CSV table of C-alpha atoms and ligand atoms in Angstrom, one decimal:
chain,number,residue,atom,x,y,z
K,1,MET,CA,-66.6,-29.7,47.1
K,2,ALA,CA,-66.4,-30.4,43.4
K,3,ASP,CA,-68.0,-33.4,42.1
K,4,TYR,CA,-65.0,-35.0,40.7
K,5,LYS,CA,-66.4,-38.5,40.4
K,6,ASP,CA,-68.2,-37.0,37.2
K,7,ASN,CA,-64.7,-36.5,35.8
K,8,GLU,CA,-62.5,-38.9,33.8
K,9,ILE,CA,-60.2,-41.0,36.0
K,10,ILE,CA,-56.3,-40.1,35.2
K,11,LEU,CA,-54.8,-42.6,37.4
K,12,ASN,CA,-55.6,-46.1,37.9
K,13,VAL,CA,-53.4,-48.2,40.4
K,14,GLN,CA,-54.3,-51.7,40.2
K,15,HIS,CA,-52.7,-54.3,42.9
K,16,LEU,CA,-49.6,-52.3,43.1
K,17,GLN,CA,-46.8,-54.3,44.7
K,18,LYS,CA,-43.3,-53.1,45.8
K,19,ALA,CA,-40.6,-55.2,47.7
K,20,TYR,CA,-37.0,-54.3,48.7
K,21,GLY,CA,-35.2,-57.7,48.7
K,22,GLU,CA,-37.4,-59.8,51.1
K,23,HIS,CA,-39.3,-56.8,52.6
K,24,GLN,CA,-42.6,-56.4,50.9
K,25,VAL,CA,-43.4,-53.0,51.4
K,26,LEU,CA,-46.6,-52.5,49.2
K,27,LYS,CA,-48.7,-55.6,49.3
K,28,ASP,CA,-51.6,-54.7,47.2
K,29,ILE,CA,-52.5,-51.2,46.7
K,30,SER,CA,-55.4,-50.2,44.3
K,31,PHE,CA,-57.3,-46.9,44.1
K,32,GLU,CA,-58.5,-44.3,41.3
K,33,VAL,CA,-58.1,-40.6,41.1
K,34,HIS,CA,-60.3,-38.6,38.7
K,35,LYS,CA,-59.3,-35.2,37.3
K,36,GLY,CA,-59.8,-32.5,39.7
K,37,GLU,CA,-59.5,-34.7,42.6
K,38,VAL,CA,-57.6,-34.2,45.6
K,39,MET,CA,-56.8,-37.4,47.6
K,40,THR,CA,-55.0,-37.6,50.6
K,41,VAL,CA,-52.9,-40.7,51.9
K,42,ILE,CA,-52.7,-41.0,55.6
K,43,GLY,CA,-51.7,-43.9,58.0
K,44,PRO,CA,-49.2,-45.1,60.2
K,45,SER,CA,-45.2,-44.5,59.6
K,46,GLY,CA,-43.7,-47.3,57.8
K,47,GLY,CA,-46.9,-48.1,56.0
K,48,GLY,CA,-45.8,-47.5,52.6
K,49,LYS,CA,-47.4,-44.2,51.8
K,50,SER,CA,-43.9,-42.5,50.5
K,51,THR,CA,-43.1,-45.5,48.5
K,52,MET,CA,-46.3,-45.8,46.6
K,53,LEU,CA,-45.8,-42.1,45.8
K,54,ARG,CA,-42.3,-42.8,44.5
K,55,CYS,CA,-43.3,-45.9,42.6
K,56,ILE,CA,-46.3,-43.6,40.9
K,57,ASN,CA,-43.6,-41.1,39.9
K,58,LEU,CA,-41.2,-44.1,38.7
K,59,LEU,CA,-38.6,-43.1,41.3
K,60,GLU,CA,-38.8,-46.7,42.4
K,61,ASP,CA,-39.4,-49.8,40.4
K,62,THR,CA,-42.5,-51.8,41.1
K,63,THR,CA,-42.6,-55.6,41.6
K,64,GLY,CA,-46.1,-56.0,40.6
K,65,GLY,CA,-49.5,-54.5,39.6
K,66,GLU,CA,-50.5,-52.0,37.2
K,67,ILE,CA,-50.5,-48.2,37.1
K,68,LEU,CA,-52.8,-47.0,34.3
K,69,PHE,CA,-52.1,-43.3,33.4
K,70,HIS,CA,-55.5,-42.3,30.9
K,71,ASP,CA,-56.0,-46.1,30.6
K,72,GLN,CA,-52.5,-47.0,29.5
K,73,ASN,CA,-50.2,-49.0,31.6
K,74,ILE,CA,-47.0,-46.8,32.2
K,75,LEU,CA,-45.2,-50.0,33.1
K,76,ASP,CA,-45.5,-51.4,29.8
K,77,GLU,CA,-42.2,-51.5,27.9
K,78,ASN,CA,-43.3,-49.2,25.2
K,79,TYR,CA,-44.8,-46.9,27.2
K,80,ASN,CA,-43.7,-43.1,26.6
K,81,ILE,CA,-41.8,-42.4,30.0
K,82,PRO,CA,-40.4,-39.1,29.4
K,83,ARG,CA,-44.2,-37.9,28.4
K,84,TYR,CA,-45.2,-39.3,31.6
K,85,ARG,CA,-42.9,-37.6,33.7
K,86,SER,CA,-43.5,-34.2,32.2
K,87,LYS,CA,-47.3,-34.9,33.3
K,88,VAL,CA,-46.8,-35.9,36.7
K,89,GLY,CA,-45.0,-33.5,39.5
K,90,MET,CA,-43.7,-34.1,42.8
K,91,VAL,CA,-43.1,-31.7,45.7
K,92,PHE,CA,-40.9,-33.5,48.2
K,93,GLN,CA,-40.4,-33.3,51.8
K,94,GLN,CA,-36.8,-31.8,51.6
K,95,PHE,CA,-38.0,-29.2,48.8
K,96,GLU,CA,-35.3,-30.3,46.5
K,97,LEU,CA,-34.3,-26.9,45.0
K,98,PHE,CA,-31.3,-26.2,43.3
K,99,GLU,CA,-29.1,-24.3,46.0
K,100,ASN,CA,-26.9,-22.4,43.3
K,101,LYS,CA,-29.9,-20.9,41.5
K,102,ASN,CA,-32.2,-18.2,42.5
K,103,VAL,CA,-35.9,-18.5,43.1
K,104,LEU,CA,-36.8,-17.4,39.6
K,105,GLN,CA,-34.3,-19.7,37.9
K,106,ASN,CA,-35.3,-22.9,40.0
K,107,CYS,CA,-38.8,-22.2,38.5
K,108,MET,CA,-37.5,-21.6,35.1
K,109,ILE,CA,-35.0,-24.1,34.4
K,110,GLY,CA,-37.3,-27.3,34.2
K,111,GLN,CA,-39.6,-25.5,31.7
K,112,GLU,CA,-36.8,-24.6,29.1
K,113,LEU,CA,-34.9,-28.1,29.6
K,114,VAL,CA,-38.1,-30.3,29.5
K,115,LEU,CA,-40.9,-28.4,27.9
K,116,LYS,CA,-38.7,-26.4,25.5
K,117,ARG,CA,-40.2,-23.0,26.5
K,118,SER,CA,-38.8,-19.9,25.5
K,119,LYS,CA,-36.7,-17.9,28.3
K,120,ALA,CA,-39.1,-15.2,28.1
K,121,GLU,CA,-42.2,-17.6,28.2
K,122,ALA,CA,-40.7,-19.7,31.1
K,123,LYS,CA,-40.3,-16.3,32.9
K,124,LYS,CA,-43.8,-15.3,32.7
K,125,ILE,CA,-45.1,-18.5,33.7
K,126,ALA,CA,-42.7,-18.8,36.8
K,127,LEU,CA,-43.6,-15.3,37.8
K,128,GLU,CA,-47.2,-16.0,37.6
K,129,ASN,CA,-47.0,-18.9,39.8
K,130,LEU,CA,-44.7,-17.4,42.3
K,131,LYS,CA,-47.2,-14.7,42.6
K,132,THR,CA,-49.8,-17.6,43.2
K,133,VAL,CA,-47.5,-18.8,46.2
K,134,GLY,CA,-46.7,-15.4,47.4
K,135,MET,CA,-43.0,-15.5,46.7
K,136,ASP,CA,-42.7,-13.0,44.0
K,137,PRO,CA,-40.8,-10.8,45.9
K,138,TYR,CA,-38.2,-13.1,46.4
K,139,VAL,CA,-37.4,-13.8,42.9
K,140,ASP,CA,-33.4,-13.0,43.3
K,141,ALA,CA,-32.9,-14.9,46.6
K,142,LYS,CA,-31.3,-18.3,46.7
K,143,PRO,CA,-32.8,-21.0,48.5
K,144,ARG,CA,-30.3,-20.8,51.7
K,145,GLN,CA,-31.9,-17.1,52.3
K,146,LEU,CA,-35.3,-18.6,52.5
K,147,SER,CA,-37.1,-20.1,55.4
K,148,GLY,CA,-38.5,-23.9,55.0
K,149,GLY,CA,-42.0,-22.8,54.6
K,150,GLN,CA,-40.6,-20.3,51.7
K,151,LYS,CA,-38.6,-22.8,50.1
K,152,GLN,CA,-41.7,-25.3,49.9
K,153,ARG,CA,-43.7,-22.5,48.3
K,154,VAL,CA,-41.1,-22.2,45.6
K,155,ALA,CA,-40.9,-25.9,45.0
K,156,ILE,CA,-44.8,-25.7,44.7
K,157,ALA,CA,-44.3,-22.8,42.1
K,158,ARG,CA,-41.7,-24.5,40.3
K,159,ALA,CA,-44.0,-28.1,40.2
K,160,ILE,CA,-47.0,-26.0,38.7
K,161,SER,CA,-45.0,-24.2,36.3
K,162,MET,CA,-44.7,-27.5,34.4
K,163,ASN,CA,-48.3,-27.5,33.9
K,164,PRO,CA,-48.5,-31.1,35.5
K,165,GLU,CA,-51.8,-33.2,35.1
K,166,ILE,CA,-51.3,-34.5,38.4
K,167,LEU,CA,-49.2,-33.3,41.3
K,168,LEU,CA,-47.8,-35.7,44.1
K,169,PHE,CA,-46.9,-34.1,47.5
K,170,ASP,CA,-44.7,-36.3,49.8
K,171,GLU,CA,-45.2,-35.2,53.2
K,172,PRO,CA,-44.6,-31.7,52.1
K,173,THR,CA,-44.8,-30.1,55.6
K,174,SER,CA,-43.1,-32.8,57.4
K,175,ALA,CA,-39.5,-31.2,57.6
K,176,LEU,CA,-40.9,-27.6,58.3
K,177,ASP,CA,-41.0,-25.8,61.9
K,178,PRO,CA,-44.5,-25.7,62.9
K,179,GLU,CA,-45.0,-22.1,62.6
K,180,MET,CA,-44.3,-22.5,58.9
K,181,VAL,CA,-46.7,-25.4,58.3
K,182,GLY,CA,-49.9,-23.2,57.9
K,183,GLU,CA,-48.5,-21.1,55.0
K,184,VAL,CA,-47.8,-24.2,53.0
K,185,LEU,CA,-51.0,-25.9,53.8
K,186,GLU,CA,-52.8,-22.7,52.8
K,187,THR,CA,-50.9,-22.5,49.4
K,188,MET,CA,-51.8,-26.3,48.8
K,189,LYS,CA,-55.5,-25.6,49.7
K,190,LYS,CA,-55.7,-22.4,47.3
K,191,LEU,CA,-54.2,-24.8,44.5
K,192,ALA,CA,-56.8,-27.6,45.4
K,193,LYS,CA,-59.5,-24.9,44.5
K,194,THR,CA,-58.0,-24.2,41.2
K,195,GLY,CA,-59.1,-27.7,40.2
K,196,LEU,CA,-55.4,-29.4,40.1
K,197,THR,CA,-55.6,-33.0,40.4
K,198,MET,CA,-53.5,-33.8,43.7
K,199,ILE,CA,-52.2,-36.9,45.7
K,200,VAL,CA,-51.1,-35.8,49.1
K,201,VAL,CA,-49.2,-38.0,51.9
K,202,THR,CA,-49.6,-36.1,54.9
K,203,HIS,CA,-49.7,-36.5,58.5
K,204,GLU,CA,-51.9,-33.1,58.9
K,205,MET,CA,-55.2,-34.6,59.5
K,206,THR,CA,-57.1,-31.1,59.7
K,207,PHE,CA,-55.7,-30.5,56.2
K,208,ALA,CA,-56.9,-33.9,54.9
K,209,LYS,CA,-60.4,-33.7,56.5
K,210,GLU,CA,-60.8,-30.1,55.1
K,211,VAL,CA,-59.5,-30.4,51.5
K,212,SER,CA,-59.9,-34.2,50.4
K,213,ASP,CA,-62.4,-35.6,48.0
K,214,GLN,CA,-61.1,-38.8,48.9
K,215,VAL,CA,-58.9,-40.2,51.5
K,216,LEU,CA,-56.9,-43.6,51.4
K,217,PHE,CA,-55.9,-45.1,54.6
K,218,MET,CA,-52.9,-47.2,54.3
K,219,SER,CA,-51.4,-49.6,56.9
K,220,ASP,CA,-48.8,-52.3,56.4
K,221,GLY,CA,-48.6,-52.1,52.8
K,222,TYR,CA,-52.3,-52.3,52.2
K,223,VAL,CA,-55.2,-49.8,51.5
K,224,ALA,CA,-57.0,-50.5,55.0
K,225,GLU,CA,-59.8,-48.0,54.2
K,226,GLN,CA,-60.7,-45.6,51.6
K,227,GLY,CA,-63.8,-42.9,51.3
K,228,SER,CA,-64.7,-39.5,51.6
K,229,PRO,CA,-63.2,-37.5,54.6
K,230,ASP,CA,-66.5,-37.8,56.4
K,231,GLU,CA,-66.4,-41.8,56.2
K,232,ILE,CA,-63.0,-41.9,57.0
K,233,PHE,CA,-62.7,-39.5,59.9
K,234,ASN,CA,-66.4,-39.5,61.1
K,235,HIS,CA,-67.2,-43.2,60.4
K,236,PRO,CA,-64.3,-45.2,60.1
K,237,GLN,CA,-65.0,-48.8,59.5
K,238,SER,CA,-61.4,-50.6,59.7
K,239,GLU,CA,-60.1,-51.2,63.1
K,240,LYS,CA,-56.9,-50.0,62.1
K,241,THR,CA,-58.1,-46.5,61.1
K,242,GLN,CA,-60.3,-46.0,64.3
K,243,LYS,CA,-57.1,-47.0,66.2
K,244,PHE,CA,-54.9,-44.7,64.2
K,245,LEU,CA,-57.3,-41.8,64.5
K,246,ALA,CA,-57.6,-42.5,68.2
K,247,ASN,CA,-54.0,-42.4,68.8
K,248,PHE,CA,-53.3,-39.6,66.7
K,249,ARG,CA,-51.2,-37.0,68.4
K,250,GLY,CA,-51.1,-34.3,65.7
K,251,PRO,CA,-53.4,-31.2,65.0
K,252,GLN,CA,-57.0,-31.5,66.4
K,253,ILE,CA,-59.5,-32.8,64.1
O,301,LIG,N1,-34.8,-47.7,49.8
O,301,LIG,C1,-35.4,-48.6,50.7
O,301,LIG,N2,-34.8,-49.6,50.7
O,301,LIG,C2,-35.3,-50.7,51.8
O,301,LIG,N3,-36.3,-50.3,52.6
O,301,LIG,C3,-37.2,-49.2,52.2
O,301,LIG,C4,-36.6,-48.3,51.3
O,301,LIG,N4,-37.5,-47.2,51.4
O,301,LIG,C5,-38.3,-47.5,52.3
O,301,LIG,N5,-38.2,-48.7,52.7
O,301,LIG,C6,-38.9,-49.6,53.8
O,301,LIG,O1,-40.4,-49.6,53.3
O,301,LIG,C7,-41.3,-49.1,54.6
O,301,LIG,C8,-42.1,-48.1,54.2
O,301,LIG,O2,-41.5,-46.8,54.0
O,301,LIG,P1,-42.4,-45.7,53.6
O,301,LIG,O3,-41.3,-44.4,53.7
O,301,LIG,O4,-42.7,-45.6,52.1
O,301,LIG,O5,-43.7,-45.5,54.6
O,301,LIG,P2,-44.4,-44.2,55.3
O,301,LIG,O6,-45.8,-44.8,55.2
O,301,LIG,O7,-44.2,-43.1,54.1
O,301,LIG,O8,-43.7,-43.7,56.4
O,301,LIG,P3,-43.7,-42.3,57.1
O,301,LIG,O9,-45.0,-41.8,57.2
O,301,LIG,O10,-42.9,-42.5,58.4
O,301,LIG,O11,-42.8,-41.6,56.0
O,301,LIG,C9,-40.3,-48.8,55.5
O,301,LIG,O12,-40.4,-49.9,56.2
O,301,LIG,C10,-39.0,-48.5,55.2
O,301,LIG,O13,-38.2,-48.8,56.0
């Protein structure tokens, strides 16, 4: 695994809080992500993992704390939000592809509209990335003609076509039939090896154990424990982590 800790810190989340009305979902979340690092976020359902990702991606307002991107607080009034959005990609559980556009168009449209790339350049980059995820034979297909695993691989190609500095994955295999989980995880492993900085919320413990540089165990709106995969999976210190891993009914770890 790469020695990611020598790299600069891209994202520094400090004491992040989020409430929906009276419901305090994120109580105190702090962590750092270095360039080239793969951080997985695990923990029981309802612990706030997806909410945390959505706060980082500014899909939700926060109610406290700081999110520093390259040392600048993105929550500051004068921060250049559109620029930040173009640097942070997200892959969703439900793919969120444009149903009326084909695979190639799905991977080109953001590049043209947001990054102002020419059609020719956007096409070239989209084709390269579709090849990376093994979806280049399907450029003309519409999303409805694809399996869930194929759709998610297109969504990943679309996300990396935007050259994000950091890519967020929100339970990318949760909506898939079991036989399609492997192809998406393999694609993500391949990306991790390219040095892409990734935060992955997942219930796939084997993946988290194999691919992470850092694992964040979230429970009840707090970071209960964070550390290397060896620390979290083989020597968990927190009782909550121990209980979660002991009760976990997912793939064998
Ligand atoms: N838009 C919302 N309005 C009100 N409450 C919400 C909203 N979104 C999430 N919540 C609540 O926030 C809590 C955390 O949800 P979240 O989806 O972030 O957890 P999670 O750890 O990702 O769970 P899972 O692993 O099941 O996806 C839950 O109690 C949920 O009901």
